Tab-separated table of C-alpha atoms in Angstrom:
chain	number	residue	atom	x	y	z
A	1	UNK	CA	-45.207	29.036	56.713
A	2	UNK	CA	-43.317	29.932	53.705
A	3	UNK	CA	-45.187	28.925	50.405
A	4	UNK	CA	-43.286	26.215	47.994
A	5	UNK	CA	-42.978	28.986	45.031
A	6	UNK	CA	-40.849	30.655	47.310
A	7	UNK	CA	-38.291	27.476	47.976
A	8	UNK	CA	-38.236	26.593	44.360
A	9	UNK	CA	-37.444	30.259	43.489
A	10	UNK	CA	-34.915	30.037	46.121
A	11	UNK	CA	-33.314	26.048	45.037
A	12	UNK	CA	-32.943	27.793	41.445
A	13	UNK	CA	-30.891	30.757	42.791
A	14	UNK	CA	-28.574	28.771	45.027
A	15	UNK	CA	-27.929	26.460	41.947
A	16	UNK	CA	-27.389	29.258	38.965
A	17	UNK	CA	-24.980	30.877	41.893
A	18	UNK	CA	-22.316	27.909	42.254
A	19	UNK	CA	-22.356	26.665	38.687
A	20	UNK	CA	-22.974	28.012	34.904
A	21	UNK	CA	-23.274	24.351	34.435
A	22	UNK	CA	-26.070	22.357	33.068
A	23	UNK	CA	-27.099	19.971	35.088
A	24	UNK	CA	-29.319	16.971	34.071
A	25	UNK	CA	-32.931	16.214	35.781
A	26	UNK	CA	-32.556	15.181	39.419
A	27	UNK	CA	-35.570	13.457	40.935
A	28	UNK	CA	-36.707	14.775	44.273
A	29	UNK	CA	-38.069	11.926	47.542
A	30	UNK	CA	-40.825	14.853	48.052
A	31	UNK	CA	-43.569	16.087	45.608
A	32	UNK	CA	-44.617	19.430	46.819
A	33	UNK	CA	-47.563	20.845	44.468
A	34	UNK	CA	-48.684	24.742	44.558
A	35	UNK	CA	-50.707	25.661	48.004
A	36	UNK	CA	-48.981	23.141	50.122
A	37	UNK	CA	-48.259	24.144	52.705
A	38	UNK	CA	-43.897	23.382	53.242
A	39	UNK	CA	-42.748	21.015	55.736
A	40	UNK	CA	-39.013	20.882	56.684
A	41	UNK	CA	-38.235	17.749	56.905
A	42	UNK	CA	-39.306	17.161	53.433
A	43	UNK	CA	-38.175	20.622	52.216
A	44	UNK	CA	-34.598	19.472	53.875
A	45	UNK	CA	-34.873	16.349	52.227
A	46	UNK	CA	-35.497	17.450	48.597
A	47	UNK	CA	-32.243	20.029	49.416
A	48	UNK	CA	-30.322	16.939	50.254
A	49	UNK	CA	-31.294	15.113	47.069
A	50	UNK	CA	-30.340	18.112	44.891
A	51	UNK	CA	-27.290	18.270	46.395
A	52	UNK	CA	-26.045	14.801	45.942
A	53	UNK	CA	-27.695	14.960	42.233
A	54	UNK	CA	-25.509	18.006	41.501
A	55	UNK	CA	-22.192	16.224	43.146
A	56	UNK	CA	-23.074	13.366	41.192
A	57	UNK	CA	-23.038	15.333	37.715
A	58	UNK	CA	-19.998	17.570	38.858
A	59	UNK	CA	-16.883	16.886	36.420
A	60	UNK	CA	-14.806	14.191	37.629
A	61	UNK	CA	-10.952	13.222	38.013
A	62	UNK	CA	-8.004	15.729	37.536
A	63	UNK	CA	-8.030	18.270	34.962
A	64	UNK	CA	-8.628	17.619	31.392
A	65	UNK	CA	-10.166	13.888	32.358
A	66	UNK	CA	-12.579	12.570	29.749
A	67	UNK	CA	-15.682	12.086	31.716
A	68	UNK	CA	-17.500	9.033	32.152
A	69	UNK	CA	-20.971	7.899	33.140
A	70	UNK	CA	-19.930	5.569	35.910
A	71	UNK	CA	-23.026	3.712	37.531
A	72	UNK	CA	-25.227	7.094	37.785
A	73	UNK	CA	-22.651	9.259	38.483
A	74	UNK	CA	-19.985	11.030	36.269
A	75	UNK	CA	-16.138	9.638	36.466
A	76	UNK	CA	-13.196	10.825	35.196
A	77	UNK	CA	-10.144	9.187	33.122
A	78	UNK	CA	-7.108	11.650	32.598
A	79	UNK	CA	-5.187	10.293	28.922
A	80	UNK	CA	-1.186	10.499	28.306
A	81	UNK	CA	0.116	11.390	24.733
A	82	UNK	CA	-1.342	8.773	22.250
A	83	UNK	CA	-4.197	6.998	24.599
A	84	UNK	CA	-7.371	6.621	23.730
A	85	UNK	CA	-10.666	5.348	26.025
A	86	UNK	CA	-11.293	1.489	25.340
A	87	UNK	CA	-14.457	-0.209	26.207
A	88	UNK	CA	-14.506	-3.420	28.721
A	89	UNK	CA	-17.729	-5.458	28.762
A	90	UNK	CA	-19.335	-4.882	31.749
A	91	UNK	CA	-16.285	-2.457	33.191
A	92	UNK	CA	-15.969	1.427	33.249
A	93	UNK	CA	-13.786	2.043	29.480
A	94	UNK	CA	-9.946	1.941	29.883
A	95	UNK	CA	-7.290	4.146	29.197
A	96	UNK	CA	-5.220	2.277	26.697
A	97	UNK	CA	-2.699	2.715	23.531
A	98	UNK	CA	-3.347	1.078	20.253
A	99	UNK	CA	-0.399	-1.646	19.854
A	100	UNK	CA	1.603	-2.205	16.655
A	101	UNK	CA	1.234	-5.523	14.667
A	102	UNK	CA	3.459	-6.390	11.917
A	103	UNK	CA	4.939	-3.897	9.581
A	104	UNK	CA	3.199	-1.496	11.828
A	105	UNK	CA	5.334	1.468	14.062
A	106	UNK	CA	3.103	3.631	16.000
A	107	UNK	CA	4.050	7.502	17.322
A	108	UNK	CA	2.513	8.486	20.269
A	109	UNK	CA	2.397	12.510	20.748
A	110	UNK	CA	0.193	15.033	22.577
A	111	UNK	CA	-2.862	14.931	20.811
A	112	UNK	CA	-1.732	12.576	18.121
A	113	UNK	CA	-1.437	9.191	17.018
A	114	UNK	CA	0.736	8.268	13.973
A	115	UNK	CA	0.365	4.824	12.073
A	116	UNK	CA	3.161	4.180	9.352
A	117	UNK	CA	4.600	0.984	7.689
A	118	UNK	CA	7.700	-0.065	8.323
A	119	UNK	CA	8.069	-1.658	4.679
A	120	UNK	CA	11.133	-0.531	2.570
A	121	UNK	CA	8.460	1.086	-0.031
A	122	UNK	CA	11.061	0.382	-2.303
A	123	UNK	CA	11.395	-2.856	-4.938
A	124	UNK	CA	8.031	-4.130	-5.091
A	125	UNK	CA	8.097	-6.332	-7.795
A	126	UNK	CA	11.773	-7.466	-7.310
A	127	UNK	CA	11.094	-11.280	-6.113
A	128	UNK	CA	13.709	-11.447	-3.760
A	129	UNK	CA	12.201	-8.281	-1.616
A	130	UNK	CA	8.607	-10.405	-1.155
A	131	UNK	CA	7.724	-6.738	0.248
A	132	UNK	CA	4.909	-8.119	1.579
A	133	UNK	CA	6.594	-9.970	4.389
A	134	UNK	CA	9.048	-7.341	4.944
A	135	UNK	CA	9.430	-6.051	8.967
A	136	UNK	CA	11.187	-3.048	8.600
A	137	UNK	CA	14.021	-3.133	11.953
A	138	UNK	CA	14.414	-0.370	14.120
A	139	UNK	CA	17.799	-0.040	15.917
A	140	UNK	CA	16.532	1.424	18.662
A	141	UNK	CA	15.048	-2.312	19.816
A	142	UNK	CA	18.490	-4.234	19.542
A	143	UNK	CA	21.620	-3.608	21.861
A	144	UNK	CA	24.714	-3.912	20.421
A	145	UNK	CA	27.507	-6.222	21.372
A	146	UNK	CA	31.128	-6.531	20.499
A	147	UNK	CA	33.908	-8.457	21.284
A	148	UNK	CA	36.676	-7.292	24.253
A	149	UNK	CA	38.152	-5.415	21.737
A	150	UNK	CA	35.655	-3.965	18.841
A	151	UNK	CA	35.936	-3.840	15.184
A	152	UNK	CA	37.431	-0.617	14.482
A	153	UNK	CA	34.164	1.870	14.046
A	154	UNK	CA	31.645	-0.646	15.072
A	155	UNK	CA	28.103	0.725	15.216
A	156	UNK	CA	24.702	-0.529	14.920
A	157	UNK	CA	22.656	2.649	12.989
A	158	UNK	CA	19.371	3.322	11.683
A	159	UNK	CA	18.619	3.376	7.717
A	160	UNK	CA	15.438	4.763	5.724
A	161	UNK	CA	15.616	0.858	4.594
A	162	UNK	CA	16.079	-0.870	7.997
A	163	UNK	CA	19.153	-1.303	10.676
A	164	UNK	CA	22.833	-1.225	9.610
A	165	UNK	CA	26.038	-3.493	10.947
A	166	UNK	CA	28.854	-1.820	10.327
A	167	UNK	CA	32.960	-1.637	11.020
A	168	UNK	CA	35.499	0.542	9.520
A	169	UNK	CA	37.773	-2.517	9.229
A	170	UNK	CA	37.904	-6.351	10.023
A	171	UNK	CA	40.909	-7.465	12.311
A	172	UNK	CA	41.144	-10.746	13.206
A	173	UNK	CA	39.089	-12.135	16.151
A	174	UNK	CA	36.872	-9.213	16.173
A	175	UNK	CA	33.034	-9.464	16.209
A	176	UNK	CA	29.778	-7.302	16.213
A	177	UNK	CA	26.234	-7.622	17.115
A	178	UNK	CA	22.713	-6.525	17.894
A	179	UNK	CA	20.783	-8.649	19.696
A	180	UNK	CA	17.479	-9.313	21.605
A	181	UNK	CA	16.273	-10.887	23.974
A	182	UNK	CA	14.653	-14.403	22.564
A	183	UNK	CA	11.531	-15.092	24.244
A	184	UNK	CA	10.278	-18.696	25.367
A	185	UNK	CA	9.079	-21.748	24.281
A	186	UNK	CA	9.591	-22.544	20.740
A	187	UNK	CA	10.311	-19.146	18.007
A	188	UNK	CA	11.824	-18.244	14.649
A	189	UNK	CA	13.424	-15.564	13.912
A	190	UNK	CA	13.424	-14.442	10.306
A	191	UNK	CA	15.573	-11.944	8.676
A	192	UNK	CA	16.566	-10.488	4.748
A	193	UNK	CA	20.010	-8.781	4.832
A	194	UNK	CA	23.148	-8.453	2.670
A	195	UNK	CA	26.351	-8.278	3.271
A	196	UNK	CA	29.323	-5.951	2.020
A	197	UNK	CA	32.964	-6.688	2.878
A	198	UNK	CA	35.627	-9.471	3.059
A	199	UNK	CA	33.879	-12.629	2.653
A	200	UNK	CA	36.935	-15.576	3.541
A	201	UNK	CA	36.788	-18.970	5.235
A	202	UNK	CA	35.728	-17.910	8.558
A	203	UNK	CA	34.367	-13.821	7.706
A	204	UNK	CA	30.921	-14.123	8.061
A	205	UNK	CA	27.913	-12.378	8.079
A	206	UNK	CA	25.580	-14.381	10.442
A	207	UNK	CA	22.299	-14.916	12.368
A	208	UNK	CA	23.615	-15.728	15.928
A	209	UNK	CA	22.468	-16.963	19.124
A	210	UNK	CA	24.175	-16.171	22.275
A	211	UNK	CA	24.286	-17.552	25.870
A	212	UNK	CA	24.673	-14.451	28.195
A	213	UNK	CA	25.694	-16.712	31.650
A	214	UNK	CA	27.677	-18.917	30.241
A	215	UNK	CA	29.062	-16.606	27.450
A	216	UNK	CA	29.415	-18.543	24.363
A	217	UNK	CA	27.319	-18.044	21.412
A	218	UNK	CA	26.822	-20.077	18.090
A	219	UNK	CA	26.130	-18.536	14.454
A	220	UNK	CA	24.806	-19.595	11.667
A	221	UNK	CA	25.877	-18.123	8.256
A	222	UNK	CA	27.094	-18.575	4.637
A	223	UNK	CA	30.442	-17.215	4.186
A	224	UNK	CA	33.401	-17.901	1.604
A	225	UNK	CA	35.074	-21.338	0.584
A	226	UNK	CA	37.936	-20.465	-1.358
A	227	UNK	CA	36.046	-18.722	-4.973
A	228	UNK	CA	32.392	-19.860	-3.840
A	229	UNK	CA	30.234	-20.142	-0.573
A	230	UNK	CA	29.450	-22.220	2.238
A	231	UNK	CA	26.774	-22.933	4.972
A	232	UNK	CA	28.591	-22.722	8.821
A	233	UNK	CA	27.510	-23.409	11.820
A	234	UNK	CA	30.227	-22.514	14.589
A	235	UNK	CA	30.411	-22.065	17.978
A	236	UNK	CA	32.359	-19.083	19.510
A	237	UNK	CA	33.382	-18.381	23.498
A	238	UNK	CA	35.679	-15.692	25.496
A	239	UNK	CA	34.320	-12.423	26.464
A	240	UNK	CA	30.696	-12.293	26.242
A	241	UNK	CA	30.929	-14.717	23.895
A	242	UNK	CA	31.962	-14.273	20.476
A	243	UNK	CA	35.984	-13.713	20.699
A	244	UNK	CA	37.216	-16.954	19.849
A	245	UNK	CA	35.958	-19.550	17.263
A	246	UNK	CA	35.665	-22.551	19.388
A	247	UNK	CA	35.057	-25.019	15.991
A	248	UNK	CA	32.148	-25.585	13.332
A	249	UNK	CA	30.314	-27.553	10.944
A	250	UNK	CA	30.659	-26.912	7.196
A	251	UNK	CA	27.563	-27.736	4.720
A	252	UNK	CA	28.530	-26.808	0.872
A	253	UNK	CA	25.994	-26.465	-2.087
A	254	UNK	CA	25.788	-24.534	-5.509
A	255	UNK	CA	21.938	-23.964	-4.337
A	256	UNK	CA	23.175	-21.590	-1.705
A	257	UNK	CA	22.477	-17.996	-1.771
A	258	UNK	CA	25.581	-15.720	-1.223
A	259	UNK	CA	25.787	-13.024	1.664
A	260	UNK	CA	26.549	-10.572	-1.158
A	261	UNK	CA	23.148	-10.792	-2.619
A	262	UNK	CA	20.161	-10.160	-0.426
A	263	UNK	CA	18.770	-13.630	0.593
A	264	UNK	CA	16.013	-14.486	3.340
A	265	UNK	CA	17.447	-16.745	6.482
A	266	UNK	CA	15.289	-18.097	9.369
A	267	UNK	CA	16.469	-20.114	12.284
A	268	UNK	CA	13.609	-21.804	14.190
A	269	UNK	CA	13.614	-23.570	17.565
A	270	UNK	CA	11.043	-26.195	17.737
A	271	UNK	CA	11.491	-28.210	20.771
A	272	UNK	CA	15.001	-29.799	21.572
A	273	UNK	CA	16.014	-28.540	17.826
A	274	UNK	CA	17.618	-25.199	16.181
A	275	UNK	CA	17.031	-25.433	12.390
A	276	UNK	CA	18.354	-22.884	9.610
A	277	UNK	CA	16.812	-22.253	6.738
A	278	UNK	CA	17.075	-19.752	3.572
A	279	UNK	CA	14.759	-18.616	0.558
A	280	UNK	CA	15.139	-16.884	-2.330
A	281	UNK	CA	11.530	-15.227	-2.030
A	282	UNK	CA	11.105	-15.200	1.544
A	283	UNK	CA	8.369	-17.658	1.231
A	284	UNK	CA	10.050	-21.034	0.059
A	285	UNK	CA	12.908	-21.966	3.001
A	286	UNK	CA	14.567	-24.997	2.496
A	287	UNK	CA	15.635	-26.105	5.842
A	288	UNK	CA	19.738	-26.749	5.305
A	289	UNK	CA	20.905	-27.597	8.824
A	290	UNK	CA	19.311	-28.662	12.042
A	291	UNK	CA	21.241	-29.152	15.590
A	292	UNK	CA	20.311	-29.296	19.321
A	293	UNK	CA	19.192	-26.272	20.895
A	294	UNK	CA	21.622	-27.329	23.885
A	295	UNK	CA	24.579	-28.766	21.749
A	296	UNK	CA	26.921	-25.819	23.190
A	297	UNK	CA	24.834	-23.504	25.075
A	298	UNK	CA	22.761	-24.018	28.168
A	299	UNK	CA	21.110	-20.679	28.151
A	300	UNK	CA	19.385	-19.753	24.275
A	301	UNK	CA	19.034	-15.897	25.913
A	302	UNK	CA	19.634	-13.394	23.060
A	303	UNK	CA	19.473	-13.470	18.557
A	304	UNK	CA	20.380	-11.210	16.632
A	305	UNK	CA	22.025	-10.374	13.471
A	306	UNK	CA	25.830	-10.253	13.278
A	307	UNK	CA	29.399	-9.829	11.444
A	308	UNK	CA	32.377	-12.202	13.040
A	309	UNK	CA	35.775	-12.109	11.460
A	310	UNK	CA	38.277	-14.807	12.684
A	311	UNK	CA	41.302	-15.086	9.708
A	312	UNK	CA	39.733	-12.137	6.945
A	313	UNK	CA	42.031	-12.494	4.461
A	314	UNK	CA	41.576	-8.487	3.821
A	315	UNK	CA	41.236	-7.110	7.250
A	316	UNK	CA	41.608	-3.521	6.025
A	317	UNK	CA	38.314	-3.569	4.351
A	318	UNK	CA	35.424	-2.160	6.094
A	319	UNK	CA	32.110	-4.376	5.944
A	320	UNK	CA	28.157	-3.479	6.150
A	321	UNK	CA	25.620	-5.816	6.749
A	322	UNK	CA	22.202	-4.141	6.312
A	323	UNK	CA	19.426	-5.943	7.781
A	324	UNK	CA	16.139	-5.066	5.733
A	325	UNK	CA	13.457	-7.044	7.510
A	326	UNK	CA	13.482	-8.629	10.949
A	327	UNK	CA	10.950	-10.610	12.425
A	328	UNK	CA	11.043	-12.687	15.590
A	329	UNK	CA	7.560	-14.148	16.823
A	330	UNK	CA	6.635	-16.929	19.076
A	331	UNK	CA	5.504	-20.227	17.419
C-alpha cells in the first residue's frame, strides 16, 4: 500500500497543474494522519470532495462577470455600460442602474456613470426662475406633432437651457407640439416657458392636452386681447387634433402673467376635474380655471407644450416658445 505522504504529494501536483489559482480551504469526509495505512474508498472519496470544492470556487458566469458568493459556491453576474451590483435581502445582489430623480439626468457608458443637473445654472436669484424647482426638458423624451400641414420650419430642438418650439412663420390654422404620454390616475403637469412671436386673439402659446383616438385636443393658454392678455381655454379637432379651433372660453384679468415674460403654468387633473393654474415664483399658483376632464375629450392620452395659430394677425413672423422646466408626476 502506498503511504498517505505520497497521495497528498500527488493531490497538490494535480491541483498546481490545472490552475495558478488560489483556492480557499476545502474540508475533506476522510482524515488520514501519517502511517495510515491508505484505503481507496476513502482516498477516492477525499479526491471527490476536492474536486467539487475546486468546481465550487472556479470563476463563474461569462467573461468579465463580477463574482459572487452564492450559497457556498461562487456565481457570476456579467454588468452592461452603467450597472452596478445591488443588494436584495435575503437574494443573490442584482444587476441594476441607478435611476434619475428630479433635476437629475444620468449617462450610462462603459465603465462610467455620469450624474449632472438638469437646472438652467443660470438666474439664481431672479424670483421668477425659483431654480430650485426647475426640471430641465430634454427633447429627446417628447414627440412632436403638427397639424396636416406644419408651420413652416417647425421643429422641436434641444437648448443648453431646456427644449425649444419653434416655426419659421405662423399661417393660419397651423399648429405645433411635443407631447407625452400622460400617465394615470390623477397628475399635474408643471411647466416655465416664454413665448416669442405674434401674440393675437387666437395665437397662442399653450399647455395642451390631446385625445389621440378620437383626435381632438384642448389647450390652455394666455394669449392676446386686443393691447393686453387673456386666459383661453379652447378646444381644437381635424387631423390629429389640433387643425381647427372648434370654440373656447375666455377668462380676462390685469393679474395675468403674459406669454412674453417667463411665467410658471400647471394644469392638474384631480378626479373628474382639469384645473389651470399660474405663478409668478413657481411656488404660489393661483388656480384661474377649472373644467371636466371629459368636457370634449374621451381619451386624456398625451400633454405637452405647444404653439397654435388660428387668425395671427402677423403670420410672417416666426415664433419660439422655449420651455425651461418641465415636470409631469403622478399625484
Amino acid at each position: 500500500m502506498h503511504r498517505i505522504s505520497i497521495i497528498a504529494s500527488t493531490v497538490v501536483a494535480l491541483l498546481g497543474a490545472g490552475s495558478t489559482a488560489a483556492y480557499a480551504q476545502c474540508t475533506l469526509p476522510n482524515q488520514l494522519m501519517a502511517g495510515d495505512v491508505a484505503d481507496a474508498t476513502k482516498v477516492a472519496a477525499n479526491f471527490s470532495a476536492l474536486a467539487n470544492c475546486a468546481d465550487d470556487q472556479a470563476p463563474a458566469g461569462s467573461a468579465n462577470a463580477i463574482q459572487y458568493n452564492g450559497d457556498g459556491s461562487l456565481d457570476g453576474a456579467p454588468l452592461a455600460d452603467g450597472q452596478t451590483l445591488i443588494g436584495s435581502t435575503g437574494n443573490p445582489p442584482q444587476a441594476g442602474t441607478l435611476t434619475a430623480g428630479p433635476g437629475i439626468a444620468i449617462t450610462n457608458g462603459p465603465g462610467s456613470i455620469a450624474v449632472t443637473a438638469t437646472g438652467s445654472g443660470t438666474g439664481s436669484s431672479v424670483d421668477w426662475l425659483n431654480k430650485a424647482a426647475v426640471v430641465k426638458p430634454m427633447a429627446s423624451a417628447f414627440t412632436m406633432q403638427t397639424t396636416t400641414t406644419p408651420p413652416p420650419g417647425a421643429a422641436v430642438t434641444e437648448t443648453a437651457r431646456g427644449m425649444l418650439l419653434s416655426v419659421s412663420s405662423a399661417p393660419d390654422n397651423r399648429a405645433v407640439m411635443a407631447e407625452v404620454p400622460l400617465p394615470a390616475g390623477n397628475w399635474q403637469a408643471t411647466m416655465l416657458a416664454v413665448y416669442t412671436g405674434p401674440a393675437s386673439a387666437f395665437v397662442v402659446p399653450t399647455i395642451t392636452v390631446r385625445d389621440s383616438v378620437l383626435n381632438r385636443a384642448i389647450s390652455f393658454s394666455v394669449g392676446g386681447n386686443g393691447g393686453g392678455y387673456r386666459f383661453d381655454y379652447t378646444r381644437s379637432s381635424g387631423g390629429i387634433g389640433l387643425n381647427s379651433h372648434a370654440g373656447d372660453v375666455q377668462v380676462t384679468d390685469a393679474g395675468l402673467s403674459t406669454p412674453s415674460e417667463p411665467a410658471w403654468v400647471r394644469l392638474a387633473r384631480n378626479g373628474a376635474s382639469l384645473t389651470w393654474s399660474f405663478s409668478r415664483d413657481g411656488e404660489n399658483f393661483t388656480p384661474v380655471y377649472t373644467v371636466s376632464a371629459g368636457d370634449y375629450l374621451t381619451n386624456l392620452s398625451t400633454i405637452g407644450p405647444a404653439m397654435i395659430f388660428y387668425q395671427p394677425t402677423h403670420p410672417g413672423w416666426n415664433a419660439g416658445y422655449h420651455v425651461l422646466s418641465w415636470n409631469l408626476a403622478p399625484i
